[in-house]
Amino acid sequence: MTDVSAGPGRDWRPVRRLLLGLGYQAAAVAAVAALLAYFALNAAENLATRGLHLGFGFLSQEAGFRIGFSIIDFTEADSYGRAFLVGLVNTLLAVAISIVLATALGFAIGIARLSTNWPLSRLALGYVELVRNLPLLLHLLFWYNVALRALPPVRQSLSLGGLAFLNNRGILLPRPVLEADLAGAPWSFLAWAAIAVFVWVWNKRRQAVTGEAFPAAMVIFLLVSGTALLLLASGLASLTWELPVLRGFDFTGGLRLTPELAALIFALTVYNASFIAELVRGSILAVDQGQTEAAKALGLGRGRILRLVVIPQALRVLIPPLSNQYLHLLKASSLATAIGYPDLVNVFTGTVLNQTGRAIEIVLITMLVYLTLSAVVALATNVYNRLAAIVEN
């Protein structure tokens, strides 16, 4: 073997390419840093000209305004920091409910698109083509101005069995009131989490050895629900329902879903479900037809084939684009400001910015919040994708 490092004919081309690559990368980083420094200096100079300075001390100042809807306590005497928290919680509430509903509706419509029942599949196709080709903002305005604002006034509310009511001020539902000694709640949660992890790991190992499926989710659900029923029956905990009651000019009690929140959830759910339905349909079609034929040869029915054979394999294709759809839903929730729902953008980038004039700090915080939430959604879907993936030897 020839020692090329010692001889005069040593090939320096790899080293040269490496140095050139490092040089280009360093130049790119330096250009970006110079551009950021220019913007920072320019902003600092403009702020100094106007007698302003950067800082986050305004977050502790008194807000002095009310927020129309909040699931945490907020008054005019609270700080701008708490107003930021209210907007963030309102955003998370709408996004979480919409993701769950859009996923369930999208799965149902996607499976209906592949149904052999011709009217059902055509109906699902019509839904997808009608809904996804209209702008999301138009959906939002339709649900808020046409569907919900057209409901009758409070005194003529639509009653659903005397339990729930619909009117132009929102949707009123029974509110569960749980009374129990919560001193041991954290330890109970950890105990149930440990049991759930143990059952899940045991089921994975058992299925890898025997190939037999075990209804782990059903067992965990029965254990949790059985314990809850036992606590209620023994009197250690009590669960009552607070019904909405009409008193004077409005309802009191119960759980109120404001028209703004309901319109936002309906719009995000209906719009994103049309895209999720197409993702589900495409993922199912990506599964080899031979898998379905083999399952039929084993005597499995259509429902069990879909649940046990097709869907688990389709998830490997579905999860990555589904993650993108969730990210789109999260960012699209900022359109809530068009109907006055007090989400993060409406409260923090709207009212708080107008009152304080802290545009740089507020926009920077809002951007970081959305970047963090997007990263959390992407991380969660990636983790689920790993768990749902089929391990191949």
mmCIF file of C-alpha atoms in Angstrom:
data_model
loop_
_atom_site.group_PDB
_atom_site.id
_atom_site.type_symbol
_atom_site.label_atom_id
_atom_site.label_comp_id
_atom_site.label_asym_id
_atom_site.label_seq_id
_atom_site.Cartn_x
_atom_site.Cartn_y
_atom_site.Cartn_z
ATOM 1 C CA MET A 1 0.000 0.000 0.000
ATOM 2 C CA THR A 2 1.297 3.464 -0.883
ATOM 3 C CA ASP A 3 1.557 6.124 1.838
ATOM 4 C CA VAL A 4 0.025 9.088 0.002
ATOM 5 C CA SER A 5 0.469 11.424 2.965
ATOM 6 C CA ALA A 6 4.231 11.303 2.737
ATOM 7 C CA GLY A 7 4.715 11.551 -1.015
ATOM 8 C CA PRO A 8 4.690 14.648 -3.244
ATOM 9 C CA GLY A 9 1.607 13.419 -5.090
ATOM 10 C CA ARG A 10 -0.762 13.801 -2.136
ATOM 11 C CA ASP A 11 -4.342 14.601 -3.190
ATOM 12 C CA TRP A 12 -5.307 17.912 -1.500
ATOM 13 C CA ARG A 13 -8.670 18.196 -3.211
ATOM 14 C CA PRO A 14 -10.757 16.821 -0.283
ATOM 15 C CA VAL A 15 -9.023 19.196 2.120
ATOM 16 C CA ARG A 16 -9.553 22.085 -0.274
ATOM 17 C CA ARG A 17 -13.254 21.234 -0.633
ATOM 18 C CA LEU A 18 -13.590 21.014 3.138
ATOM 19 C CA LEU A 19 -11.931 24.400 3.665
ATOM 20 C CA LEU A 20 -14.044 25.991 0.938
ATOM 21 C CA GLY A 21 -17.202 24.563 2.504
ATOM 22 C CA LEU A 22 -16.252 25.896 5.914
ATOM 23 C CA GLY A 23 -15.419 29.253 4.371
ATOM 24 C CA TYR A 24 -18.790 29.516 2.634
ATOM 25 C CA GLN A 25 -20.619 28.563 5.828
ATOM 26 C CA ALA A 26 -18.651 31.086 7.885
ATOM 27 C CA ALA A 27 -19.373 33.784 5.306
ATOM 28 C CA ALA A 28 -23.094 32.968 5.372
ATOM 29 C CA VAL A 29 -23.199 33.091 9.175
ATOM 30 C CA ALA A 30 -21.281 36.375 9.194
ATOM 31 C CA ALA A 31 -23.683 37.881 6.628
ATOM 32 C CA VAL A 32 -26.741 36.878 8.656
ATOM 33 C CA ALA A 33 -25.155 38.165 11.879
ATOM 34 C CA ALA A 34 -24.275 41.475 10.189
ATOM 35 C CA LEU A 35 -27.848 41.809 8.894
ATOM 36 C CA LEU A 36 -29.307 41.133 12.358
ATOM 37 C CA ALA A 37 -26.857 43.564 13.944
ATOM 38 C CA TYR A 38 -27.866 46.225 11.410
ATOM 39 C CA PHE A 39 -31.555 45.778 12.230
ATOM 40 C CA ALA A 40 -30.830 45.780 15.983
ATOM 41 C CA LEU A 41 -28.749 48.964 15.797
ATOM 42 C CA ASN A 42 -31.316 50.628 13.567
ATOM 43 C CA ALA A 43 -34.133 49.730 15.975
ATOM 44 C CA ALA A 44 -32.097 50.918 18.974
ATOM 45 C CA GLU A 45 -31.342 54.227 17.232
ATOM 46 C CA ASN A 46 -35.013 54.778 16.346
ATOM 47 C CA LEU A 47 -36.091 53.965 19.909
ATOM 48 C CA ALA A 48 -33.477 56.337 21.327
ATOM 49 C CA THR A 49 -34.686 59.093 18.977
ATOM 50 C CA ARG A 50 -38.225 58.692 20.360
ATOM 51 C CA GLY A 51 -37.037 58.443 23.953
ATOM 52 C CA LEU A 52 -38.009 54.760 24.266
ATOM 53 C CA HIS A 53 -36.029 51.750 25.430
ATOM 54 C CA LEU A 54 -36.420 47.983 25.259
ATOM 55 C CA GLY A 55 -37.631 46.151 28.332
ATOM 56 C CA PHE A 56 -40.256 43.808 29.697
ATOM 57 C CA GLY A 57 -41.156 45.712 32.848
ATOM 58 C CA PHE A 58 -44.528 46.631 31.339
ATOM 59 C CA LEU A 59 -45.686 43.030 31.904
ATOM 60 C CA SER A 60 -46.101 43.791 35.621
ATOM 61 C CA GLN A 61 -48.094 46.992 35.053
ATOM 62 C CA GLU A 62 -51.859 47.112 35.612
ATOM 63 C CA ALA A 63 -53.818 46.284 32.456
ATOM 64 C CA GLY A 64 -56.922 48.369 33.181
ATOM 65 C CA PHE A 65 -59.179 46.571 30.706
ATOM 66 C CA ARG A 66 -61.512 43.589 30.749
ATOM 67 C CA ILE A 67 -61.395 40.443 28.619
ATOM 68 C CA GLY A 68 -64.719 39.130 27.385
ATOM 69 C CA PHE A 69 -63.957 35.432 27.783
ATOM 70 C CA SER A 70 -61.469 33.712 30.039
ATOM 71 C CA ILE A 71 -61.325 30.350 31.799
ATOM 72 C CA ILE A 72 -58.943 31.805 34.382
ATOM 73 C CA ASP A 73 -59.786 34.769 36.605
ATOM 74 C CA PHE A 74 -58.945 38.180 35.175
ATOM 75 C CA THR A 75 -59.958 41.697 36.239
ATOM 76 C CA GLU A 76 -58.958 45.222 35.248
ATOM 77 C CA ALA A 77 -56.551 45.306 38.200
ATOM 78 C CA ASP A 78 -54.498 42.383 36.870
ATOM 79 C CA SER A 79 -51.244 42.907 34.980
ATOM 80 C CA TYR A 80 -50.403 42.795 31.297
ATOM 81 C CA GLY A 81 -48.513 39.575 32.031
ATOM 82 C CA ARG A 82 -51.735 37.935 33.211
ATOM 83 C CA ALA A 83 -53.525 39.290 30.121
ATOM 84 C CA PHE A 84 -50.865 37.525 28.048
ATOM 85 C CA LEU A 85 -51.586 34.323 29.998
ATOM 86 C CA VAL A 86 -55.341 34.657 29.392
ATOM 87 C CA GLY A 87 -54.786 35.075 25.643
ATOM 88 C CA LEU A 88 -52.441 32.090 25.552
ATOM 89 C CA VAL A 89 -54.874 29.841 27.455
ATOM 90 C CA ASN A 90 -57.756 30.921 25.195
ATOM 91 C CA THR A 91 -55.668 30.058 22.128
ATOM 92 C CA LEU A 92 -54.686 26.660 23.525
ATOM 93 C CA LEU A 93 -58.315 25.904 24.423
ATOM 94 C CA ALA A 94 -59.615 26.596 20.913
ATOM 95 C CA VAL A 95 -56.716 24.782 19.219
ATOM 96 C CA ALA A 96 -56.921 21.672 21.428
ATOM 97 C CA ILE A 97 -60.678 21.231 20.953
ATOM 98 C CA SER A 98 -60.421 21.898 17.205
ATOM 99 C CA ILE A 99 -57.593 19.387 16.704
ATOM 100 C CA VAL A 100 -59.555 16.612 18.430
ATOM 101 C CA LEU A 101 -62.800 17.338 16.552
ATOM 102 C CA ALA A 102 -61.110 17.880 13.167
ATOM 103 C CA THR A 103 -59.194 14.609 13.500
ATOM 104 C CA ALA A 104 -62.318 12.611 14.360
ATOM 105 C CA LEU A 105 -64.393 14.248 11.607
ATOM 106 C CA GLY A 106 -61.571 13.957 9.065
ATOM 107 C CA PHE A 107 -61.104 10.246 9.771
ATOM 108 C CA ALA A 108 -64.842 9.600 9.384
ATOM 109 C CA ILE A 109 -65.067 11.511 6.095
ATOM 110 C CA GLY A 110 -61.837 10.008 4.735
ATOM 111 C CA ILE A 111 -63.116 6.477 5.346
ATOM 112 C CA ALA A 112 -66.518 7.434 3.897
ATOM 113 C CA ARG A 113 -64.726 8.596 0.712
ATOM 114 C CA LEU A 114 -63.598 4.978 0.169
ATOM 115 C CA SER A 115 -66.951 3.419 1.037
ATOM 116 C CA THR A 116 -68.581 1.114 -1.502
ATOM 117 C CA ASN A 117 -71.849 2.867 -0.643
ATOM 118 C CA TRP A 118 -72.141 5.246 -3.634
ATOM 119 C CA PRO A 119 -74.339 7.977 -2.016
ATOM 120 C CA LEU A 120 -72.124 8.051 1.083
ATOM 121 C CA SER A 121 -68.879 8.332 -0.876
ATOM 122 C CA ARG A 122 -70.358 11.045 -3.174
ATOM 123 C CA LEU A 123 -71.607 12.956 -0.133
ATOM 124 C CA ALA A 124 -68.123 12.819 1.431
ATOM 125 C CA LEU A 125 -66.590 13.957 -1.864
ATOM 126 C CA GLY A 126 -69.013 16.884 -2.048
ATOM 127 C CA TYR A 127 -68.126 17.923 1.499
ATOM 128 C CA VAL A 128 -64.401 17.879 0.764
ATOM 129 C CA GLU A 129 -64.664 19.796 -2.506
ATOM 130 C CA LEU A 130 -67.060 22.392 -1.100
ATOM 131 C CA VAL A 131 -65.293 23.070 2.188
ATOM 132 C CA ARG A 132 -61.611 23.035 1.248
ATOM 133 C CA ASN A 133 -62.084 25.402 -1.713
ATOM 134 C CA LEU A 134 -63.474 28.211 0.432
ATOM 135 C CA PRO A 135 -61.160 30.529 2.411
ATOM 136 C CA LEU A 136 -60.903 29.839 6.112
ATOM 137 C CA LEU A 137 -61.773 33.451 6.914
ATOM 138 C CA LEU A 138 -65.043 33.027 5.005
ATOM 139 C CA HIS A 139 -65.809 29.914 7.064
ATOM 140 C CA LEU A 140 -65.166 31.901 10.212
ATOM 141 C CA LEU A 141 -67.421 34.779 9.194
ATOM 142 C CA PHE A 142 -70.157 32.345 8.094
ATOM 143 C CA TRP A 143 -70.257 30.501 11.401
ATOM 144 C CA TYR A 144 -70.140 33.720 13.423
ATOM 145 C CA ASN A 145 -72.465 36.025 11.469
ATOM 146 C CA VAL A 146 -74.812 33.609 9.701
ATOM 147 C CA ALA A 147 -75.051 30.464 11.795
ATOM 148 C CA LEU A 148 -74.626 31.602 15.418
ATOM 149 C CA ARG A 149 -75.741 35.244 15.355
ATOM 150 C CA ALA A 150 -78.964 34.102 13.638
ATOM 151 C CA LEU A 151 -79.973 32.130 16.738
ATOM 152 C CA PRO A 152 -82.911 33.502 18.775
ATOM 153 C CA PRO A 153 -82.414 35.931 21.686
ATOM 154 C CA VAL A 154 -82.016 34.765 25.250
ATOM 155 C CA ARG A 155 -85.710 34.602 26.196
ATOM 156 C CA GLN A 156 -86.498 32.522 23.080
ATOM 157 C CA SER A 157 -83.526 30.179 23.500
ATOM 158 C CA LEU A 158 -83.642 26.797 21.816
ATOM 159 C CA SER A 159 -83.853 24.195 24.563
ATOM 160 C CA LEU A 160 -82.325 20.740 24.234
ATOM 161 C CA GLY A 161 -84.327 18.779 26.763
ATOM 162 C CA GLY A 162 -83.959 21.545 29.373
ATOM 163 C CA LEU A 163 -80.283 20.614 29.758
ATOM 164 C CA ALA A 164 -78.630 22.754 27.092
ATOM 165 C CA PHE A 165 -79.708 26.008 25.430
ATOM 166 C CA LEU A 166 -78.802 27.801 22.211
ATOM 167 C CA ASN A 167 -79.183 31.559 21.755
ATOM 168 C CA ASN A 168 -77.360 34.460 20.131
ATOM 169 C CA ARG A 169 -75.195 34.861 23.247
ATOM 170 C CA GLY A 170 -73.719 31.402 22.953
ATOM 171 C CA ILE A 171 -74.237 27.748 23.805
ATOM 172 C CA LEU A 172 -75.008 26.838 27.416
ATOM 173 C CA LEU A 173 -74.197 23.341 28.634
ATOM 174 C CA PRO A 174 -74.406 21.529 32.006
ATOM 175 C CA ARG A 175 -71.214 22.032 34.018
ATOM 176 C CA PRO A 176 -69.773 19.069 35.951
ATOM 177 C CA VAL A 177 -68.941 19.877 39.578
ATOM 178 C CA LEU A 178 -66.558 17.374 41.150
ATOM 179 C CA GLU A 179 -66.083 17.472 44.907
ATOM 180 C CA ALA A 180 -63.367 15.273 46.335
ATOM 181 C CA ASP A 181 -60.337 15.307 48.597
ATOM 182 C CA LEU A 182 -57.622 16.245 46.101
ATOM 183 C CA ALA A 183 -54.737 15.860 48.555
ATOM 184 C CA GLY A 184 -53.775 12.529 47.030
ATOM 185 C CA ALA A 185 -54.600 13.469 43.448
ATOM 186 C CA PRO A 186 -50.971 13.874 42.255
ATOM 187 C CA TRP A 187 -49.994 10.484 43.698
ATOM 188 C CA SER A 188 -53.106 8.881 42.200
ATOM 189 C CA PHE A 189 -52.244 10.349 38.808
ATOM 190 C CA LEU A 190 -48.681 9.024 39.021
ATOM 191 C CA ALA A 191 -49.956 5.588 40.088
ATOM 192 C CA TRP A 192 -52.374 5.375 37.154
ATOM 193 C CA ALA A 193 -49.711 6.641 34.758
ATOM 194 C CA ALA A 194 -47.322 3.927 36.006
ATOM 195 C CA ILE A 195 -50.026 1.257 35.580
ATOM 196 C CA ALA A 196 -50.822 2.482 32.069
ATOM 197 C CA VAL A 197 -47.138 2.420 31.049
ATOM 198 C CA PHE A 198 -46.719 -1.066 32.563
ATOM 199 C CA VAL A 199 -49.750 -2.434 30.679
ATOM 200 C CA TRP A 200 -48.623 -0.802 27.437
ATOM 201 C CA VAL A 201 -45.043 -2.174 27.674
ATOM 202 C CA TRP A 202 -46.291 -5.632 28.715
ATOM 203 C CA ASN A 203 -48.726 -5.659 25.779
ATOM 204 C CA LYS A 204 -45.971 -4.685 23.309
ATOM 205 C CA ARG A 205 -43.649 -7.456 24.501
ATOM 206 C CA ARG A 206 -46.456 -10.010 24.582
ATOM 207 C CA GLN A 207 -47.597 -9.118 21.079
ATOM 208 C CA ALA A 208 -44.013 -9.290 19.780
ATOM 209 C CA VAL A 209 -43.666 -12.853 21.139
ATOM 210 C CA THR A 210 -47.111 -14.324 20.522
ATOM 211 C CA GLY A 211 -48.498 -12.060 17.792
ATOM 212 C CA GLU A 212 -51.779 -11.844 19.699
ATOM 213 C CA ALA A 213 -53.433 -8.479 20.212
ATOM 214 C CA PHE A 214 -54.490 -7.375 23.690
ATOM 215 C CA PRO A 215 -57.069 -4.626 24.289
ATOM 216 C CA ALA A 216 -54.698 -2.577 26.458
ATOM 217 C CA ALA A 217 -56.514 0.732 25.907
ATOM 218 C CA MET A 218 -59.849 -0.818 26.870
ATOM 219 C CA VAL A 219 -58.342 -2.408 30.011
ATOM 220 C CA ILE A 220 -56.786 0.909 31.105
ATOM 221 C CA PHE A 221 -60.072 2.716 30.462
ATOM 222 C CA LEU A 222 -62.024 0.157 32.494
ATOM 223 C CA LEU A 223 -59.549 0.371 35.379
ATOM 224 C CA VAL A 224 -59.703 4.176 35.515
ATOM 225 C CA SER A 225 -63.491 4.388 35.090
ATOM 226 C CA GLY A 226 -64.024 1.565 37.589
ATOM 227 C CA THR A 227 -61.938 3.364 40.204
ATOM 228 C CA ALA A 228 -63.850 6.598 39.598
ATOM 229 C CA LEU A 229 -67.187 4.799 40.003
ATOM 230 C CA LEU A 230 -65.907 3.149 43.193
ATOM 231 C CA LEU A 231 -64.941 6.541 44.662
ATOM 232 C CA LEU A 232 -68.360 7.964 43.790
ATOM 233 C CA ALA A 233 -70.203 4.959 45.223
ATOM 234 C CA SER A 234 -68.188 5.039 48.469
ATOM 235 C CA GLY A 235 -68.895 8.751 49.016
ATOM 236 C CA LEU A 236 -65.218 9.775 48.915
ATOM 237 C CA ALA A 237 -66.058 11.867 45.868
ATOM 238 C CA SER A 238 -69.231 13.345 44.450
ATOM 239 C CA LEU A 239 -70.140 14.479 40.976
ATOM 240 C CA THR A 240 -73.067 16.829 40.361
ATOM 241 C CA TRP A 241 -74.160 18.792 37.307
ATOM 242 C CA GLU A 242 -74.864 22.523 37.442
ATOM 243 C CA LEU A 243 -77.574 23.331 34.898
ATOM 244 C CA PRO A 244 -77.914 26.746 33.208
ATOM 245 C CA VAL A 245 -80.974 28.618 34.518
ATOM 246 C CA LEU A 246 -82.639 31.680 32.976
ATOM 247 C CA ARG A 247 -82.778 34.478 35.554
ATOM 248 C CA GLY A 248 -83.813 37.943 34.436
ATOM 249 C CA PHE A 249 -82.207 38.866 31.132
ATOM 250 C CA ASP A 250 -79.608 36.100 30.927
ATOM 251 C CA PHE A 251 -78.707 32.572 32.007
ATOM 252 C CA THR A 252 -76.693 31.885 35.120
ATOM 253 C CA GLY A 253 -74.734 28.763 35.977
ATOM 254 C CA GLY A 254 -73.696 26.011 33.610
ATOM 255 C CA LEU A 255 -70.901 26.123 31.077
ATOM 256 C CA ARG A 256 -71.100 28.928 28.521
ATOM 257 C CA LEU A 257 -69.546 28.587 25.070
ATOM 258 C CA THR A 258 -69.413 32.124 23.667
ATOM 259 C CA PRO A 259 -70.421 32.711 20.015
ATOM 260 C CA GLU A 260 -66.846 33.758 19.197
ATOM 261 C CA LEU A 261 -65.301 30.584 20.625
ATOM 262 C CA ALA A 262 -67.989 28.357 19.085
ATOM 263 C CA ALA A 263 -67.560 29.984 15.649
ATOM 264 C CA LEU A 264 -63.774 29.602 15.822
ATOM 265 C CA ILE A 265 -64.007 25.924 16.799
ATOM 266 C CA PHE A 266 -66.627 25.158 14.131
ATOM 267 C CA ALA A 267 -64.634 26.927 11.405
ATOM 268 C CA LEU A 268 -61.278 25.341 12.294
ATOM 269 C CA THR A 269 -62.857 21.907 12.673
ATOM 270 C CA VAL A 270 -64.895 21.879 9.469
ATOM 271 C CA TYR A 271 -62.152 23.440 7.333
ATOM 272 C CA ASN A 272 -59.244 21.293 8.527
ATOM 273 C CA ALA A 273 -61.325 18.107 8.556
ATOM 274 C CA SER A 274 -61.673 18.368 4.774
ATOM 275 C CA PHE A 275 -57.881 18.273 4.367
ATOM 276 C CA ILE A 276 -57.428 15.549 6.985
ATOM 277 C CA ALA A 277 -60.048 13.460 5.143
ATOM 278 C CA GLU A 278 -57.956 13.553 1.986
ATOM 279 C CA LEU A 279 -54.828 12.660 3.964
ATOM 280 C CA VAL A 280 -56.634 9.693 5.492
ATOM 281 C CA ARG A 281 -57.944 8.554 2.103
ATOM 282 C CA GLY A 282 -54.498 8.783 0.515
ATOM 283 C CA SER A 283 -52.846 6.951 3.419
ATOM 284 C CA ILE A 284 -55.321 4.084 3.232
ATOM 285 C CA LEU A 285 -54.840 3.776 -0.526
ATOM 286 C CA ALA A 286 -51.063 3.648 0.033
ATOM 287 C CA VAL A 287 -51.412 0.353 1.923
ATOM 288 C CA ASP A 288 -50.727 -2.634 -0.302
ATOM 289 C CA GLN A 289 -53.986 -4.188 -1.513
ATOM 290 C CA GLY A 290 -52.456 -7.606 -0.850
ATOM 291 C CA GLN A 291 -52.695 -6.904 2.881
ATOM 292 C CA THR A 292 -56.473 -6.547 2.626
ATOM 293 C CA GLU A 293 -56.797 -9.647 0.470
ATOM 294 C CA ALA A 294 -54.687 -11.675 2.905
ATOM 295 C CA ALA A 295 -56.859 -10.504 5.808
ATOM 296 C CA LYS A 296 -59.995 -11.496 3.876
ATOM 297 C CA ALA A 297 -58.480 -14.920 3.267
ATOM 298 C CA LEU A 298 -58.095 -15.279 7.042
ATOM 299 C CA GLY A 299 -61.814 -14.622 7.477
ATOM 300 C CA LEU A 300 -61.646 -11.100 8.946
ATOM 301 C CA GLY A 301 -64.621 -8.826 8.381
ATOM 302 C CA ARG A 302 -64.383 -5.417 6.708
ATOM 303 C CA GLY A 303 -64.384 -3.505 9.977
ATOM 304 C CA ARG A 304 -61.657 -5.631 11.577
ATOM 305 C CA ILE A 305 -59.549 -5.448 8.416
ATOM 306 C CA LEU A 306 -59.741 -1.664 8.510
ATOM 307 C CA ARG A 307 -59.050 -1.446 12.243
ATOM 308 C CA LEU A 308 -56.406 -4.150 12.634
ATOM 309 C CA VAL A 309 -54.639 -4.262 9.256
ATOM 310 C CA VAL A 310 -55.137 -1.125 7.165
ATOM 311 C CA ILE A 311 -55.238 1.754 9.678
ATOM 312 C CA PRO A 312 -52.072 0.738 11.621
ATOM 313 C CA GLN A 313 -50.081 0.640 8.372
ATOM 314 C CA ALA A 314 -51.709 3.786 6.997
ATOM 315 C CA LEU A 315 -50.625 5.704 10.112
ATOM 316 C CA ARG A 316 -46.995 5.443 9.020
ATOM 317 C CA VAL A 317 -47.894 7.461 5.923
ATOM 318 C CA LEU A 318 -50.478 9.680 7.586
ATOM 319 C CA ILE A 319 -48.657 11.088 10.628
ATOM 320 C CA PRO A 320 -46.073 13.385 8.893
ATOM 321 C CA PRO A 321 -48.607 15.287 6.733
ATOM 322 C CA LEU A 322 -51.077 15.268 9.621
ATOM 323 C CA SER A 323 -48.451 17.091 11.692
ATOM 324 C CA ASN A 324 -48.323 19.821 9.041
ATOM 325 C CA GLN A 325 -52.115 20.119 9.125
ATOM 326 C CA TYR A 326 -52.054 20.540 12.910
ATOM 327 C CA LEU A 327 -49.423 23.283 12.545
ATOM 328 C CA HIS A 328 -51.620 25.017 9.986
ATOM 329 C CA LEU A 329 -54.588 24.814 12.362
ATOM 330 C CA LEU A 330 -52.516 26.286 15.187
ATOM 331 C CA LYS A 331 -51.348 29.260 13.142
ATOM 332 C CA ALA A 332 -54.773 29.784 11.526
ATOM 333 C CA SER A 333 -56.311 30.192 14.980
ATOM 334 C CA SER A 334 -54.900 33.742 14.958
ATOM 335 C CA LEU A 335 -57.762 34.630 12.556
ATOM 336 C CA ALA A 336 -59.925 34.639 15.686
ATOM 337 C CA THR A 337 -59.206 38.334 16.000
ATOM 338 C CA ALA A 338 -61.505 38.904 12.987
ATOM 339 C CA ILE A 339 -64.545 37.997 15.119
ATOM 340 C CA GLY A 340 -63.280 39.406 18.396
ATOM 341 C CA TYR A 341 -62.364 36.172 20.162
ATOM 342 C CA PRO A 342 -59.761 37.105 22.808
ATOM 343 C CA ASP A 343 -56.941 34.825 21.716
ATOM 344 C CA LEU A 344 -53.234 35.605 22.095
ATOM 345 C CA VAL A 345 -53.045 37.820 19.009
ATOM 346 C CA ASN A 346 -56.237 39.704 19.846
ATOM 347 C CA VAL A 347 -55.372 40.364 23.494
ATOM 348 C CA PHE A 348 -51.597 40.675 23.489
ATOM 349 C CA THR A 349 -50.679 41.888 20.006
ATOM 350 C CA GLY A 350 -53.870 43.942 19.847
ATOM 351 C CA THR A 351 -55.061 45.549 23.064
ATOM 352 C CA VAL A 352 -51.828 45.336 25.082
ATOM 353 C CA LEU A 353 -49.695 46.609 22.192
ATOM 354 C CA ASN A 354 -52.041 49.531 21.567
ATOM 355 C CA GLN A 355 -51.969 50.527 25.242
ATOM 356 C CA THR A 356 -48.239 50.125 25.884
ATOM 357 C CA GLY A 357 -46.677 50.792 22.480
ATOM 358 C CA ARG A 358 -44.162 47.982 23.120
ATOM 359 C CA ALA A 359 -44.334 46.668 19.574
ATOM 360 C CA ILE A 360 -40.901 45.003 19.434
ATOM 361 C CA GLU A 361 -41.206 43.184 22.759
ATOM 362 C CA ILE A 362 -44.822 42.081 22.221
ATOM 363 C CA VAL A 363 -44.324 40.869 18.658
ATOM 364 C CA LEU A 364 -41.134 39.073 19.700
ATOM 365 C CA ILE A 365 -42.910 37.297 22.585
ATOM 366 C CA THR A 366 -45.839 36.347 20.342
ATOM 367 C CA MET A 367 -43.496 34.935 17.693
ATOM 368 C CA LEU A 368 -41.617 32.899 20.304
ATOM 369 C CA VAL A 369 -44.908 31.520 21.662
ATOM 370 C CA TYR A 370 -46.063 30.341 18.240
ATOM 371 C CA LEU A 371 -42.622 28.904 17.444
ATOM 372 C CA THR A 372 -42.633 27.007 20.748
ATOM 373 C CA LEU A 373 -46.172 25.687 20.260
ATOM 374 C CA SER A 374 -45.319 24.574 16.712
ATOM 375 C CA ALA A 375 -42.220 22.788 17.986
ATOM 376 C CA VAL A 376 -44.288 21.026 20.673
ATOM 377 C CA VAL A 377 -46.879 19.872 18.090
ATOM 378 C CA ALA A 378 -44.128 18.620 15.755
ATOM 379 C CA LEU A 379 -42.353 16.836 18.617
ATOM 380 C CA ALA A 380 -45.567 15.158 19.817
ATOM 381 C CA THR A 381 -46.465 13.898 16.333
ATOM 382 C CA ASN A 382 -42.898 12.680 15.762
ATOM 383 C CA VAL A 383 -42.988 10.744 19.021
ATOM 384 C CA TYR A 384 -46.343 9.193 18.085
ATOM 385 C CA ASN A 385 -44.968 8.383 14.630
ATOM 386 C CA ARG A 386 -42.112 6.469 16.236
ATOM 387 C CA LEU A 387 -44.517 4.569 18.498
ATOM 388 C CA ALA A 388 -46.842 3.732 15.604
ATOM 389 C CA ALA A 389 -44.032 2.676 13.268
ATOM 390 C CA ILE A 390 -43.679 -1.025 12.508
ATOM 391 C CA VAL A 391 -40.244 -2.286 13.528
ATOM 392 C CA GLU A 392 -38.655 -4.243 10.703
ATOM 393 C CA ASN A 393 -35.730 -6.564 11.322
#
